[in-house]
Short mmCIF file of C-alpha atoms in Angstrom, two decimals:
data_model
loop_
_atom_site.label_atom_id
_atom_site.label_comp_id
_atom_site.label_asym_id
_atom_site.label_seq_id
_atom_site.Cartn_x
_atom_site.Cartn_y
_atom_site.Cartn_z
CA THR E 1 6.52 19.22 -59.93
CA LEU E 2 2.81 18.99 -60.53
CA PRO E 3 2.81 22.11 -63.21
CA PHE E 4 5.60 20.19 -65.09
CA PHE E 5 3.19 16.99 -65.32
CA VAL E 6 0.39 19.02 -66.65
CA THR E 7 2.68 20.78 -69.41
CA PHE E 8 4.26 17.45 -70.38
CA LEU E 9 1.09 15.35 -70.49
CA LEU E 10 -0.83 18.08 -72.21
CA THR E 11 1.66 18.78 -74.91
CA PHE E 12 2.33 15.25 -75.42
CA PHE E 13 -1.18 14.06 -75.97
CA VAL E 14 -3.00 17.17 -77.16
CA SER E 15 -0.46 20.01 -78.72
CA ILE E 16 2.61 22.03 -77.88
CA PRO E 17 0.78 25.40 -77.70
CA ILE E 18 -1.88 23.90 -75.49
CA GLY E 19 0.39 22.07 -73.41
CA ILE E 20 2.36 25.28 -72.49
CA ALA E 21 -0.49 27.43 -72.21
CA SER E 22 -2.14 25.18 -69.71
CA GLY E 23 1.33 24.65 -68.12
CA ILE E 24 1.45 28.61 -67.50
CA LEU E 25 -1.90 28.95 -66.42
CA PHE E 26 -1.84 25.97 -64.05
CA SER E 27 1.40 27.30 -62.60
CA LEU E 28 -0.26 30.66 -62.10
CA VAL E 29 -3.50 29.48 -60.29
CA THR E 30 -1.03 27.19 -57.96
CA TYR E 31 0.68 30.05 -56.84
CA LEU E 32 -2.39 32.04 -56.13
CA ALA E 33 -3.84 29.07 -54.43
CA ARG E 34 -0.59 28.92 -52.03
CA THR E 35 -0.10 32.51 -51.32
CA ILE E 36 -3.62 33.96 -51.51
CA ARG E 37 -3.85 33.61 -47.62
CA PRO E 38 -0.24 33.70 -46.04
CA GLU E 39 0.56 32.17 -42.79
CA ILE E 40 0.80 34.48 -40.08
CA GLU E 41 2.54 33.29 -36.82
CA HIS E 42 2.19 34.45 -33.34
CA LEU E 43 5.34 35.06 -31.88
CA GLY E 44 6.45 34.85 -28.26
CA ARG E 45 9.68 35.36 -26.39
CA MET E 46 11.93 32.40 -25.34
CA ASP E 47 12.55 32.74 -21.67
CA TYR E 48 14.77 35.97 -21.36
CA THR E 49 16.56 35.71 -24.65
CA GLU E 50 16.61 38.12 -27.50
CA HIS E 51 14.82 35.28 -29.57
CA TYR E 52 11.05 35.12 -30.73
CA ARG E 53 9.47 31.89 -31.91
CA ASP E 54 5.87 30.47 -33.06
CA MET E 55 3.89 29.92 -29.87
CA VAL E 56 2.06 27.09 -31.75
CA GLN E 57 5.45 25.01 -32.16
CA TYR E 58 7.18 26.47 -28.96
CA LYS E 59 4.96 26.16 -25.77
CA THR E 60 7.62 27.95 -23.96
CA ALA E 61 7.19 31.03 -25.80
CA HIS E 62 5.79 33.58 -23.81
CA THR E 63 3.84 37.16 -24.52
CA ILE E 64 4.59 40.40 -23.74
CA PRO E 65 1.81 42.28 -21.84
CA GLY E 66 0.39 44.96 -24.54
CA VAL E 67 2.64 43.59 -27.37
CA LEU E 68 1.69 41.47 -30.40
CA ILE E 69 4.25 40.08 -32.22
CA LEU E 70 3.30 38.44 -35.77
CA ARG E 71 5.39 37.02 -38.43
CA ILE E 72 4.09 37.23 -42.03
CA ASP E 73 5.35 34.25 -44.03
CA GLU E 74 4.49 35.48 -47.44
CA SER E 75 5.12 38.04 -49.63
CA LEU E 76 2.71 40.66 -49.83
CA TYR E 77 0.68 41.83 -53.19
CA PHE E 78 -2.99 42.87 -54.19
CA ALA E 79 -4.18 38.90 -54.16
CA ASN E 80 -3.35 38.45 -50.31
CA ALA E 81 -3.17 42.08 -49.16
CA GLN E 82 -6.90 42.44 -48.12
CA TYR E 83 -6.64 39.11 -46.36
CA LEU E 84 -3.69 40.30 -44.09
CA ASP E 85 -5.60 43.57 -43.51
CA ASN E 86 -8.65 41.45 -42.36
CA TYR E 87 -6.68 39.40 -40.29
CA LEU E 88 -4.84 42.19 -38.50
CA ARG E 89 -7.70 44.30 -37.73
CA ASN E 90 -9.70 41.20 -36.57
CA THR E 91 -6.81 40.17 -34.24
CA LEU E 92 -6.41 43.53 -33.10
CA ALA E 93 -10.16 43.88 -32.48
CA GLU E 94 -10.11 40.33 -30.18
CA SER E 95 -7.11 41.42 -28.28
CA THR E 96 -8.25 44.85 -26.46
CA ASP E 97 -5.03 45.12 -24.55
CA THR E 98 -2.69 45.45 -27.30
CA GLU E 99 -0.76 48.57 -27.24
CA TYR E 100 2.07 47.61 -29.91
CA LEU E 101 1.59 45.78 -32.86
CA ILE E 102 4.96 44.39 -34.21
CA LEU E 103 5.08 42.96 -37.76
CA VAL E 104 7.97 40.69 -38.58
CA GLY E 105 8.96 40.59 -42.14
CA ASP E 106 11.85 38.37 -42.79
CA ALA E 107 9.98 36.10 -45.11
CA MET E 108 8.45 38.72 -47.10
CA ASN E 109 10.47 39.13 -50.29
CA TRP E 110 8.12 41.37 -52.23
CA LEU E 111 5.60 44.15 -51.41
CA ASP E 112 3.40 45.80 -53.83
CA ALA E 113 1.77 48.85 -53.99
CA SER E 114 -1.65 47.79 -53.10
CA ALA E 115 -0.25 45.99 -50.10
CA LEU E 116 1.85 49.01 -48.96
CA GLN E 117 -1.48 51.06 -49.19
CA ILE E 118 -3.23 48.45 -46.93
CA LEU E 119 -0.02 48.84 -44.26
CA GLU E 120 -0.29 52.48 -44.44
CA ASP E 121 -4.05 52.69 -43.79
CA LEU E 122 -3.30 50.34 -40.99
CA VAL E 123 -0.71 52.18 -39.24
CA ASN E 124 -3.03 55.49 -39.40
CA ASP E 125 -5.90 53.88 -38.11
CA CYS E 126 -4.07 52.20 -35.14
CA ASP E 127 -2.44 55.39 -34.21
CA GLN E 128 -6.23 56.65 -33.92
CA VAL E 129 -7.12 53.83 -31.67
CA GLY E 130 -3.71 53.90 -29.76
CA VAL E 131 -1.91 50.89 -31.09
CA THR E 132 1.85 51.80 -32.32
CA VAL E 133 2.74 49.33 -35.10
CA PHE E 134 6.42 48.65 -35.71
CA PHE E 135 8.07 46.82 -38.54
CA THR E 136 11.14 44.52 -38.22
CA GLN E 137 13.60 42.18 -39.86
CA LEU E 138 12.52 43.36 -43.28
CA ASN E 139 14.17 41.47 -46.20
CA LEU E 140 16.92 44.13 -48.10
CA LYS E 141 14.98 43.86 -51.19
CA VAL E 142 11.88 45.10 -49.39
CA TRP E 143 13.77 47.70 -47.24
CA GLY E 144 15.15 49.44 -50.00
CA ARG E 145 11.82 49.37 -51.96
CA ILE E 146 9.85 50.95 -48.93
CA ARG E 147 12.93 53.37 -48.45
CA LYS E 148 12.82 54.33 -52.32
CA ILE E 149 9.10 54.93 -52.56
CA GLY E 150 8.66 57.28 -49.20
CA PHE E 151 6.80 54.73 -47.08
CA MET E 152 9.24 54.87 -44.15
CA GLU E 153 8.84 58.68 -44.66
CA ARG E 154 5.28 58.75 -44.49
CA VAL E 155 4.41 56.09 -41.64
CA GLY E 156 7.64 57.52 -39.51
CA GLU E 157 11.18 55.94 -39.70
CA HIS E 158 10.67 55.20 -35.90
CA ARG E 159 8.59 52.09 -36.69
CA PHE E 160 11.46 50.32 -38.56
CA PHE E 161 13.89 48.19 -36.57
CA HIS E 162 16.42 45.47 -37.73
CA ARG E 163 15.71 43.17 -35.19
CA THR E 164 12.44 41.94 -33.42
CA HIS E 165 14.02 42.11 -30.10
CA GLN E 166 15.04 45.95 -30.63
CA ALA E 167 11.05 46.63 -31.73
CA VAL E 168 10.01 45.24 -28.32
CA GLU E 169 12.46 47.06 -26.35
CA ALA E 170 11.21 50.19 -28.16
CA THR E 171 7.67 49.47 -26.41
CA GLY E 172 8.91 49.58 -22.98
CA ALA E 173 7.06 46.48 -21.96
CA LEU E 174 9.98 44.16 -21.30
CA LEU E 175 10.00 43.61 -17.59
CA ASP E 176 13.45 41.84 -17.27
CA ASP E 177 14.61 44.13 -14.57
CA GLU E 178 11.57 43.37 -12.36
CA LEU E 179 11.15 39.75 -13.11
CA PRO E 180 12.85 36.99 -11.03
CA ILE E 181 15.49 35.17 -12.90
#
């Protein structure tokens, strides 16, 4: 609503072209400010269920040894892809016992070419240090785009899952049979 008021006030008090141009510019700056640092949540498993929730909000969610599950709560594009790359690399450097990185993308509505290149480089770099990257719960629009441009083939179709629990099961790190219920 703030861009609306900026547009309205400048149109009313200055001129129509300046008001509209200022409204567009203000909307763009607001969008960039909101999306340049996407929220990234660390997910944990809720008891013995197939549900994974934010570990800050849900204190009963627990980690799975060797598995880092992160949900990216924003579309990825040129303005925030580098931030994501830095965040993921720093997080992996801090958690030296991570063998699997699962990226949950249910909130991503779009991936541009720069974001896809950064993700591809991340997958390749992680493979070199023994960390396997999986992608899960991708939006249908994103799923179609990465399939269409060949991203899935370049990084390997075995990395993509429809549900987070399927990706976690693929790690082999679930100890449900060994843990007391």
